[in-house]
mmCIF file of C-alpha atoms and ligand atoms in Angstrom:
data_model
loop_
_atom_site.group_PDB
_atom_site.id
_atom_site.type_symbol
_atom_site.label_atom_id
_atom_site.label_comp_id
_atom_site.label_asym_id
_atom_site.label_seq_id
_atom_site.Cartn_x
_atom_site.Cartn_y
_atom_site.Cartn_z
ATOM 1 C CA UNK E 1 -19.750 -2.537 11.638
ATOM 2 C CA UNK E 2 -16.913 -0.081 10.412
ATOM 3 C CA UNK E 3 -17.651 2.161 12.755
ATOM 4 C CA UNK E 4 -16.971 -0.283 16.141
ATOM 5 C CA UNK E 5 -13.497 -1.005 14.090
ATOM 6 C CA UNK E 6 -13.174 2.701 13.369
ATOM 7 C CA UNK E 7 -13.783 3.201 17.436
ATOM 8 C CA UNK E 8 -11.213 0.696 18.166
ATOM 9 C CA UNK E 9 -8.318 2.299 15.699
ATOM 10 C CA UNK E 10 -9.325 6.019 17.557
ATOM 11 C CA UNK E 11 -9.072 4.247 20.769
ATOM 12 C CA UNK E 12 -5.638 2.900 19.988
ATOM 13 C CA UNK E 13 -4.509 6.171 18.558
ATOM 14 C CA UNK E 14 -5.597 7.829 21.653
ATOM 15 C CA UNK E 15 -3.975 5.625 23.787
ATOM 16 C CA UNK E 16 -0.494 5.532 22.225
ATOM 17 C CA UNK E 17 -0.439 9.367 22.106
ATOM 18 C CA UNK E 18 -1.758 9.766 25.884
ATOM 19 C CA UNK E 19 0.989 9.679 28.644
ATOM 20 C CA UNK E 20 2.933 6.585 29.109
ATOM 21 C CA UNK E 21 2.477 5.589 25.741
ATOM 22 C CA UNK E 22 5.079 3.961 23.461
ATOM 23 C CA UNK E 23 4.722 5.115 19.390
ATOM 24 C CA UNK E 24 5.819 2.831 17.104
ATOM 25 C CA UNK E 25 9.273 3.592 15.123
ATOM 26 C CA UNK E 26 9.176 4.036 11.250
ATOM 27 C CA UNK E 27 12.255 3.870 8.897
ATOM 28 C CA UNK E 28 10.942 5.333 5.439
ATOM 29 C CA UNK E 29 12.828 3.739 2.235
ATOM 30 C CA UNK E 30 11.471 6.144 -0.391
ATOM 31 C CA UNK E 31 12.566 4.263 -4.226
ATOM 32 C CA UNK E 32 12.874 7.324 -6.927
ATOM 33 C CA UNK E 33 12.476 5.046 -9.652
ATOM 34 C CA UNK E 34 8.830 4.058 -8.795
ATOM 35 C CA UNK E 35 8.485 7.088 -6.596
ATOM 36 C CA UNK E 36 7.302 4.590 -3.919
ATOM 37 C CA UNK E 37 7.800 4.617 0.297
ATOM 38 C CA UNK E 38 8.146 1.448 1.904
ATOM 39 C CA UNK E 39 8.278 1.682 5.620
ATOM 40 C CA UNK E 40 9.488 -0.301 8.373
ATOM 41 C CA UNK E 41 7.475 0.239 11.635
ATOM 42 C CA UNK E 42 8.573 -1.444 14.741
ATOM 43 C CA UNK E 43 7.932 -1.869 18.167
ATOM 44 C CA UNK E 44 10.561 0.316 20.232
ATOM 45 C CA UNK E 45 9.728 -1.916 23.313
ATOM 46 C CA UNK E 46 10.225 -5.565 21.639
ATOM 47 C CA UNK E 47 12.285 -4.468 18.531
ATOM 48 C CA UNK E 48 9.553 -6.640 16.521
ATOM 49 C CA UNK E 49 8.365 -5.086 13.609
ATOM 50 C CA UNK E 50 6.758 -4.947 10.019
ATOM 51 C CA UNK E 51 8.018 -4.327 6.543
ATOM 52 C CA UNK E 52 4.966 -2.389 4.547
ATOM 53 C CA UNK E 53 5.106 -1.786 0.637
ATOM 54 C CA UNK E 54 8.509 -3.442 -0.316
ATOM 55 C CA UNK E 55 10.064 -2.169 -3.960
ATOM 56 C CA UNK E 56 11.839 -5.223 -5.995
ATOM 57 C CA UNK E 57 13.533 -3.352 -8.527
ATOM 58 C CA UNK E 58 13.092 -3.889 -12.327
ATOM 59 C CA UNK E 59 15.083 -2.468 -15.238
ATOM 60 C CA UNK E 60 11.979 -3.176 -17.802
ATOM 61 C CA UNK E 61 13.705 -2.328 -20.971
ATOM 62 C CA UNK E 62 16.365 -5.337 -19.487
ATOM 63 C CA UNK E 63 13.768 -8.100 -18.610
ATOM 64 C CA UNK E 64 16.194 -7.513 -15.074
ATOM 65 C CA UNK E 65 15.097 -7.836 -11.377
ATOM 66 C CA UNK E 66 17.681 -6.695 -8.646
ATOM 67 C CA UNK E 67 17.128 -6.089 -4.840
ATOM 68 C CA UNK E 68 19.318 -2.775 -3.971
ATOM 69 C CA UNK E 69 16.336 -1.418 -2.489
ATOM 70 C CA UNK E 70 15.147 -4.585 -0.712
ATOM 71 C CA UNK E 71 19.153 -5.016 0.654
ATOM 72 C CA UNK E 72 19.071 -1.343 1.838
ATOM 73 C CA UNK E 73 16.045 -2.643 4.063
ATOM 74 C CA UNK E 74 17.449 -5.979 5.197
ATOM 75 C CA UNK E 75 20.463 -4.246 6.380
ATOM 76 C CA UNK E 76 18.786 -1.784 8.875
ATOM 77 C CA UNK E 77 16.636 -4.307 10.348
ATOM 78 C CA UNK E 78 19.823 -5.891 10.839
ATOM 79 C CA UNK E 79 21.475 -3.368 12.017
ATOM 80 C CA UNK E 80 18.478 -2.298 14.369
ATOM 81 C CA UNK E 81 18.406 -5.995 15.640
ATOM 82 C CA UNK E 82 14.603 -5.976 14.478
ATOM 83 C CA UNK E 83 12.498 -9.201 14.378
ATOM 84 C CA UNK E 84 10.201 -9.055 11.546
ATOM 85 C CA UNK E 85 6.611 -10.239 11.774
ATOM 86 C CA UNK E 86 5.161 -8.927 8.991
ATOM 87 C CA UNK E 87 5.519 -8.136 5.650
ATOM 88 C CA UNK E 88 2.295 -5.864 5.202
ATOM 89 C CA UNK E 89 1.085 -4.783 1.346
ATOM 90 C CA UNK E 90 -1.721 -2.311 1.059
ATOM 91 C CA UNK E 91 -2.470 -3.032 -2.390
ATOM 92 C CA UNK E 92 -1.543 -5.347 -5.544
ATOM 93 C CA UNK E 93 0.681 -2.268 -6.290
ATOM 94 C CA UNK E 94 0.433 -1.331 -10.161
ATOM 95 C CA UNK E 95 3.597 0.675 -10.411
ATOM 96 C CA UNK E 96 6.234 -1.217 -8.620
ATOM 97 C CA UNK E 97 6.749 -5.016 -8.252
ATOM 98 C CA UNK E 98 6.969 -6.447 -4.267
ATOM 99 C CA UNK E 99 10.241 -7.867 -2.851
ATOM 100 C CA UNK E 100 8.064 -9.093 -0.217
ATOM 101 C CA UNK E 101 8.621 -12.761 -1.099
ATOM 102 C CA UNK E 102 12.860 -12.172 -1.347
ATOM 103 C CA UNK E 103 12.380 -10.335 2.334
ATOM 104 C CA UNK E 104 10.616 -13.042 3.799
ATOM 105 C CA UNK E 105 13.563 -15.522 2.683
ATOM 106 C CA UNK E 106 16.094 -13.172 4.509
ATOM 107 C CA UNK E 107 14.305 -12.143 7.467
ATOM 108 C CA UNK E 108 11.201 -14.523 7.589
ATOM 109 C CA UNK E 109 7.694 -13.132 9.134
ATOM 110 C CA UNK E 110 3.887 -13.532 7.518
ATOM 111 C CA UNK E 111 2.949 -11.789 4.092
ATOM 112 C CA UNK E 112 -0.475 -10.321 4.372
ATOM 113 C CA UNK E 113 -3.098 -8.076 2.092
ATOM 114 C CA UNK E 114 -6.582 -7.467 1.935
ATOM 115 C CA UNK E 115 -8.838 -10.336 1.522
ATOM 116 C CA UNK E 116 -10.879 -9.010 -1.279
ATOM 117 C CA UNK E 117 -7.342 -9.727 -3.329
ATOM 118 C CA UNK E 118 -9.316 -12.644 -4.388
ATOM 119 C CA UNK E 119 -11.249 -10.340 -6.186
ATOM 120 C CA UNK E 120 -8.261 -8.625 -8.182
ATOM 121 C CA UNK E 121 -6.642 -12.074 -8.740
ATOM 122 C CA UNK E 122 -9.863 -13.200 -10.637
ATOM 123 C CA UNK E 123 -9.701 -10.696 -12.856
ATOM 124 C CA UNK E 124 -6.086 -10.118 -13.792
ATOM 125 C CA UNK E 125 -5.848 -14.150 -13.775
ATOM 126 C CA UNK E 126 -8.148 -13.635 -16.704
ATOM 127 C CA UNK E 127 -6.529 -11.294 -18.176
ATOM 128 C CA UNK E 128 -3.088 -12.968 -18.440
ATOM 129 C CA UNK E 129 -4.921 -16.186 -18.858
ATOM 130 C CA UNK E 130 -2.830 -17.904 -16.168
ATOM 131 C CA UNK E 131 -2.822 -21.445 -15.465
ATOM 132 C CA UNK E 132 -4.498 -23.503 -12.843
ATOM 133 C CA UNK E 133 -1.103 -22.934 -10.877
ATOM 134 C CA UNK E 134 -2.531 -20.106 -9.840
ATOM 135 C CA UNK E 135 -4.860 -20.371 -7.159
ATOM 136 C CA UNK E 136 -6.742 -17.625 -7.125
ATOM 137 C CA UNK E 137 -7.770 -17.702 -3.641
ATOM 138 C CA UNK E 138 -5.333 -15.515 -1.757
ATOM 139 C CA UNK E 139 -3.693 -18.869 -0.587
ATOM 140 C CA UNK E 140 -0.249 -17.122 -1.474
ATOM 141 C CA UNK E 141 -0.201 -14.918 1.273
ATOM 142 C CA UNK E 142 0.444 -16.153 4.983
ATOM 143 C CA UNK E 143 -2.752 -13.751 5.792
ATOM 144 C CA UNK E 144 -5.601 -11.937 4.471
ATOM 145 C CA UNK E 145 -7.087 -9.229 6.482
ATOM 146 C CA UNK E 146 -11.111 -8.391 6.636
ATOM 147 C CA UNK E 147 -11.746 -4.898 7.994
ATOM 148 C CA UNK E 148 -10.842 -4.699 12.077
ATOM 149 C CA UNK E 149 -8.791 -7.493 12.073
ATOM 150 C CA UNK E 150 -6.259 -7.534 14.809
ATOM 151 C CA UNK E 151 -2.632 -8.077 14.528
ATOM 152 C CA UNK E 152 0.141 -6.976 16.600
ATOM 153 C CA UNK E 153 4.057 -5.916 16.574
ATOM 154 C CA UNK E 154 5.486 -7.515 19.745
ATOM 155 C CA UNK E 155 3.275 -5.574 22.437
ATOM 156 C CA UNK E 156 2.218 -2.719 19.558
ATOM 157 C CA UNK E 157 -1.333 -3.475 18.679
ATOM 158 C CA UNK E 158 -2.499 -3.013 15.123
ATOM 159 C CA UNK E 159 -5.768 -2.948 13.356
ATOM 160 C CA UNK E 160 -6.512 -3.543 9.723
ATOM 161 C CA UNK E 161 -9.215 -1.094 8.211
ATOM 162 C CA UNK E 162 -10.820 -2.083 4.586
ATOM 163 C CA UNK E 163 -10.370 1.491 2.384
ATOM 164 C CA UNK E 164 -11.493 0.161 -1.018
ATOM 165 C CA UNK E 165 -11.251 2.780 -3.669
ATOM 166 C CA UNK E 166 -7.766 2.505 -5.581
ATOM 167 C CA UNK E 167 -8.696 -1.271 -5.926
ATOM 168 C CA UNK E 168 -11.146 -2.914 -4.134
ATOM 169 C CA UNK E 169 -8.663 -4.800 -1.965
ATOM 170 C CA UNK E 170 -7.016 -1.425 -0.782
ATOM 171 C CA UNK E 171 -6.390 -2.084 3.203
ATOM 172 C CA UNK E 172 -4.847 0.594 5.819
ATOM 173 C CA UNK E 173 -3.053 -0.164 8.655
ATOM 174 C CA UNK E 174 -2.786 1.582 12.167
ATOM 175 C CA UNK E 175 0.159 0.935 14.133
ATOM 176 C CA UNK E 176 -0.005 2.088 17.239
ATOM 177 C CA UNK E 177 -0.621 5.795 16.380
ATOM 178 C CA UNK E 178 0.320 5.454 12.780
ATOM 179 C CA UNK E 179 -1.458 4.640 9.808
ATOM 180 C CA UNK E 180 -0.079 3.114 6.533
ATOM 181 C CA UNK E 181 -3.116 4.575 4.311
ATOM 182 C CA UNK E 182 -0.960 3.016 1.103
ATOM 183 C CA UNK E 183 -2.831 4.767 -1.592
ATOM 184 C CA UNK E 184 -6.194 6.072 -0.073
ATOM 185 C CA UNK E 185 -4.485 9.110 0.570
ATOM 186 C CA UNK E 186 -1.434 11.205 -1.124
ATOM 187 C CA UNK E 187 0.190 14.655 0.591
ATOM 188 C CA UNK E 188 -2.217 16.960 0.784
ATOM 189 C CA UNK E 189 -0.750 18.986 -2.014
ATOM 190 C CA UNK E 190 -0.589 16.478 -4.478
ATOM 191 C CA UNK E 191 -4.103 14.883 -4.135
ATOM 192 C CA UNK E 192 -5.156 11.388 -4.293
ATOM 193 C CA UNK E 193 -4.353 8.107 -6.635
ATOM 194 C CA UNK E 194 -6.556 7.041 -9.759
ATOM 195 C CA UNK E 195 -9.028 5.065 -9.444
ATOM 196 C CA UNK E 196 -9.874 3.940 -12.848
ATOM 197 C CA UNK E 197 -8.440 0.644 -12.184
ATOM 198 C CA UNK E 198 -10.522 -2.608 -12.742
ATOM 199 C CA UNK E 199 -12.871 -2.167 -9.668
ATOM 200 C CA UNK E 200 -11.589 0.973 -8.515
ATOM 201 C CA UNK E 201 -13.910 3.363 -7.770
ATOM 202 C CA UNK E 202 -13.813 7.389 -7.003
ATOM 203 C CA UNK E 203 -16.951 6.904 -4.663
ATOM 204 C CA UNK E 204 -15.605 4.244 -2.840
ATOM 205 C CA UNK E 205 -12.282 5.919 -2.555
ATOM 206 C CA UNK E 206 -13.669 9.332 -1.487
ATOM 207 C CA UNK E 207 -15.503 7.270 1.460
ATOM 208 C CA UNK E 208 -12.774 5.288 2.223
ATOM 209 C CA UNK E 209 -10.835 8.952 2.980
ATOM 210 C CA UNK E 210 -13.437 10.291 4.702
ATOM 211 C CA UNK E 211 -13.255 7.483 6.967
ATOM 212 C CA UNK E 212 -9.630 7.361 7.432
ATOM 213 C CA UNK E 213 -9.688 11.570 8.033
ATOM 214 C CA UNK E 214 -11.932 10.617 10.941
ATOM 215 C CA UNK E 215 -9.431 9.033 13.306
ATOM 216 C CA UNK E 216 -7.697 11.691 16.030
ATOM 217 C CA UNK E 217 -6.203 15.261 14.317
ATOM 218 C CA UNK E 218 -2.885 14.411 15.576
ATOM 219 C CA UNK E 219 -2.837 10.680 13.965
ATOM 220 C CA UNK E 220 0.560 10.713 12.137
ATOM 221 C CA UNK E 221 -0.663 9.646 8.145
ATOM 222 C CA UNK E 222 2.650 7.487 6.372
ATOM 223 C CA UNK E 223 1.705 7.175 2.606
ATOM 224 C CA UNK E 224 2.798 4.946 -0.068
ATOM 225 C CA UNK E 225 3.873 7.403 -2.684
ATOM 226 C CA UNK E 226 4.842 10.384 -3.888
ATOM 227 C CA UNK E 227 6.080 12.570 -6.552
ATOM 228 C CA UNK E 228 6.450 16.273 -5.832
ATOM 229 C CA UNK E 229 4.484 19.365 -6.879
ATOM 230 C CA UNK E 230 5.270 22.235 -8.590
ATOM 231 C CA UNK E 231 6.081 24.320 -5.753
ATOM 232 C CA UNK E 232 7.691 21.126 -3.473
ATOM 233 C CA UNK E 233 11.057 20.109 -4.425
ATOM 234 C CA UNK E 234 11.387 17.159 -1.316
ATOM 235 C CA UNK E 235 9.734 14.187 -1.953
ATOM 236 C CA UNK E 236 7.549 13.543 1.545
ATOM 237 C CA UNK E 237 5.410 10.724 2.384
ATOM 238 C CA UNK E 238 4.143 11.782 6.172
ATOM 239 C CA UNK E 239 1.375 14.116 7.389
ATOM 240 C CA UNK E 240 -1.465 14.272 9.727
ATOM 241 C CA UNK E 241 -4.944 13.970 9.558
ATOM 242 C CA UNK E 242 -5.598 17.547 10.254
ATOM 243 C CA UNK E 243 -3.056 18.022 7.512
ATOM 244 C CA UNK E 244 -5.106 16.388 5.455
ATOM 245 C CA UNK E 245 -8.607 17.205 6.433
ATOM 246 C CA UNK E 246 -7.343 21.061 6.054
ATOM 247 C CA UNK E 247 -5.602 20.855 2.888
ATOM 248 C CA UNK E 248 -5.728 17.954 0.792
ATOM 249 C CA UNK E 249 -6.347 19.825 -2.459
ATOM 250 C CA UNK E 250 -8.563 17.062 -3.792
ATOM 251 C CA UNK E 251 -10.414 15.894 -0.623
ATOM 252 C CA UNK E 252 -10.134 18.569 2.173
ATOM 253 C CA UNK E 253 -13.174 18.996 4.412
ATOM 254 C CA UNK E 254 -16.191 20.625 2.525
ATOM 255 C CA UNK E 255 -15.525 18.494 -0.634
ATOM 256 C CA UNK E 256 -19.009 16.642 -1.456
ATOM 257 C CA UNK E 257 -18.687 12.498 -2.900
ATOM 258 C CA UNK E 258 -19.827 14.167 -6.141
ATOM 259 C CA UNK E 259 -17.464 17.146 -6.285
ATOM 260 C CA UNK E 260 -14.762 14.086 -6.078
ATOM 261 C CA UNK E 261 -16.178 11.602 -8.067
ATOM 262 C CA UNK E 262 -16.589 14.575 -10.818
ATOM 263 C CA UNK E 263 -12.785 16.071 -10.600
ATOM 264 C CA UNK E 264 -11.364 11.987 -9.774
ATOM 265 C CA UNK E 265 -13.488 10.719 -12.679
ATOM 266 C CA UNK E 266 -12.134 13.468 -15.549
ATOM 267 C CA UNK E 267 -8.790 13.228 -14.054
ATOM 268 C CA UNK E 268 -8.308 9.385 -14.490
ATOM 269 C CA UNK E 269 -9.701 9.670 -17.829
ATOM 270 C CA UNK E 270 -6.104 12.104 -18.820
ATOM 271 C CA UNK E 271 -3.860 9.247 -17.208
ATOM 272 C CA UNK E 272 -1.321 7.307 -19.656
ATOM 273 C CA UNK E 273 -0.854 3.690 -17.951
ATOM 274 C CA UNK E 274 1.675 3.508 -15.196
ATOM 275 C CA UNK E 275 4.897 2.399 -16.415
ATOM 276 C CA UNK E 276 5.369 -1.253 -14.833
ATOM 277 C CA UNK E 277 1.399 -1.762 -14.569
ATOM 278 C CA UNK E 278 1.938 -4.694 -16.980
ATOM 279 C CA UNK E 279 4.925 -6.695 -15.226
ATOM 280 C CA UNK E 280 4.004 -4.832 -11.631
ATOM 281 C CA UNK E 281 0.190 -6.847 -11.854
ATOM 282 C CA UNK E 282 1.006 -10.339 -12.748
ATOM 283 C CA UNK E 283 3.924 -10.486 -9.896
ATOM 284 C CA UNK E 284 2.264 -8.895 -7.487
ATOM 285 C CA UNK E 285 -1.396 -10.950 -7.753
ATOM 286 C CA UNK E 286 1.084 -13.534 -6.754
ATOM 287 C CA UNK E 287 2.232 -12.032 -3.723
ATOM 288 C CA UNK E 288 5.246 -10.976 -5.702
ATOM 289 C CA UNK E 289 6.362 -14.304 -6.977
ATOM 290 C CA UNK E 290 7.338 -14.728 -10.390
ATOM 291 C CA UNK E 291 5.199 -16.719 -13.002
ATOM 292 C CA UNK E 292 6.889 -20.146 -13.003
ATOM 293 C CA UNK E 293 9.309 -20.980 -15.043
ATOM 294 C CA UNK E 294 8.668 -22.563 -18.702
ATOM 295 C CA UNK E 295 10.285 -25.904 -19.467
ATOM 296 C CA UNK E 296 13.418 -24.023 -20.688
ATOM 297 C CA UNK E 297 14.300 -23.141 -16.371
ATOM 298 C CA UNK E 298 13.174 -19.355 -17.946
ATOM 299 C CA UNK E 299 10.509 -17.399 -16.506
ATOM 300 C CA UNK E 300 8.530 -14.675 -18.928
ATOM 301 C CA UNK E 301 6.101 -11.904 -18.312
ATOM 302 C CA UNK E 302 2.917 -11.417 -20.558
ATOM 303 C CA UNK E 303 2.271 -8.371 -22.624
ATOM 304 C CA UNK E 304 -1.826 -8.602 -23.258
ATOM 305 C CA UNK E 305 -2.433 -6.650 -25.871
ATOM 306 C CA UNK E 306 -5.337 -4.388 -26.586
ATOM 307 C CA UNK E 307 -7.180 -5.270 -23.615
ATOM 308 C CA UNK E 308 -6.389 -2.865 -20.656
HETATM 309 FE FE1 FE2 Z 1 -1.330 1.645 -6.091
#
């Protein structure tokens, strides 16, 4: 089964790089604070297009959301005259909280994830024992993608590919000749992400790569993160997959599933907690909407204590 949908994505690669054909546009908004890259892809031919990864920013220490990053976004699909059909997440992010919900009231279009979201709601809707208000069934997103799904930007085809791993819900998206890999894969000199998350797993992950660094050599790679190296001074968030397959320090070619799982595993285990994982989890298992409100009209995040 994945590999007819991994076929189709190398087929559409193929075809947007051969001679005649039209590669989508992407517009990288890269947010310092959570050291995340949101991009917005369109279709050069119908100007429709698709917001991936939005940052809703969130002074912590304040209790404070704000939307300079999200308004930085509205403006050049504005100014581009874009139509946006999609607002695209790869992953309940645990490190940022999604504007997706504030860009859909500006500029409209259909907020999808991966289906097995269902999965991470469960759990985290356990953990912050949230009411029966919350559904728990991916019903708050427009769209839930299974693995090959279908979609399209105006006349730019897209295809949804399942890359569990980070989470289990983690989904990639090719774009015409670009893929969204959110954060399956990292530049090749920093690595890859954790996956000691609740269902994340290095196996999965290091499958869910291998997979992805099997589409076409010149597929262009836009990822959902990063934060530098010693060495690299510019944060970057594009590459190849020959970039990758050559040089990704944690999971070039050559690199066996339990040379991975064995340098992943002891890795995760050094990792403090991401910053925002607390407030960044219970917005985004709601697609990015707030809790609602308590009967004082305020609305509060949870701090669980001593469980994650
Ligand atoms: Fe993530």
């Amino acid at each position: 089964m994945s590999d007819q949908n991994l076929a189709a994505a190398t087929t559409l690669i193929r075809k947007t790089q051969a001679p005649g054909g039209l590669a989508p546009v992407v517009q990288t908004f890269f947010d310092e604070a959570t050291n995340t890259a949101s991009h917005v892809v369109h279709d050069p031919d119908t100007s429709r297009g698709a917001i991936i990864d939005s940052v809703l920013d969130f002074d912590a220490a304040a209790g404070r959301t704000t939307t300079q990053s999200a308004d930085a976004i509205i403006a050049h699909v504005r100014a581009q005259n874009l139509t946006i059909d999609w607002l695209l997440e790869t992953h309940a992010h645990a490190d940022h909280l999604s504007a997706a919900p504030y860009l859909q009231r500006h500029l409209g279009g259909e907020l999808a994830i991966g289906r097995d979201i269902i999965q991470v709601q469960n759990v985290f809707g356990k953990i912050f024992n949230a009411g029966t208000e919350f559904a728990r069934d991916g019903s708050e997103f427009d769209r839930l993608f299974a693995d090959g799904d279908i979609f399209a930007l105006g006349n730019m085809p897209a295809i949804a590919l399942h890359v569990p791993g980070h989470t289990p819900a983690d989904m990639a998206y090719v774009i015409g000749d670009a893929v969204f890999t959110g954060d399956t894969l990292f530049m090749p000199d920093y690595g890859t992400a954790r996956t000691d998350f609740p269902g994340g797993c290095a196996r999965d992950l290091y499958r869910s790569i291998r997979r992805l660094l099997s589409l076409p050599d010149s597929t262009r790679l836009f990822l959902c993160h990063d934060y530098k190296t010693a060495t690299r001074t510019e944060y970057a968030w594009e590459t190849t997959v020959a970039e990758e397959r050559q040089r990704n320090i944690h999971a070039h070619e050559g690199i066996t599933e339990d040379e991975f799982f064995r340098m992943r595993t002891a890795r995760d285990a050094t990792l403090p907690a991401p910053k925002l994982l607390l407030p960044s989890i219970q917005v985004n298992m709601r697609a990015g909407h707030l809790p609602p409100a308590e009967a004082n009209g305020t609305t509060y995040l949870k701090v669980p204590l001593n469980i994650l």
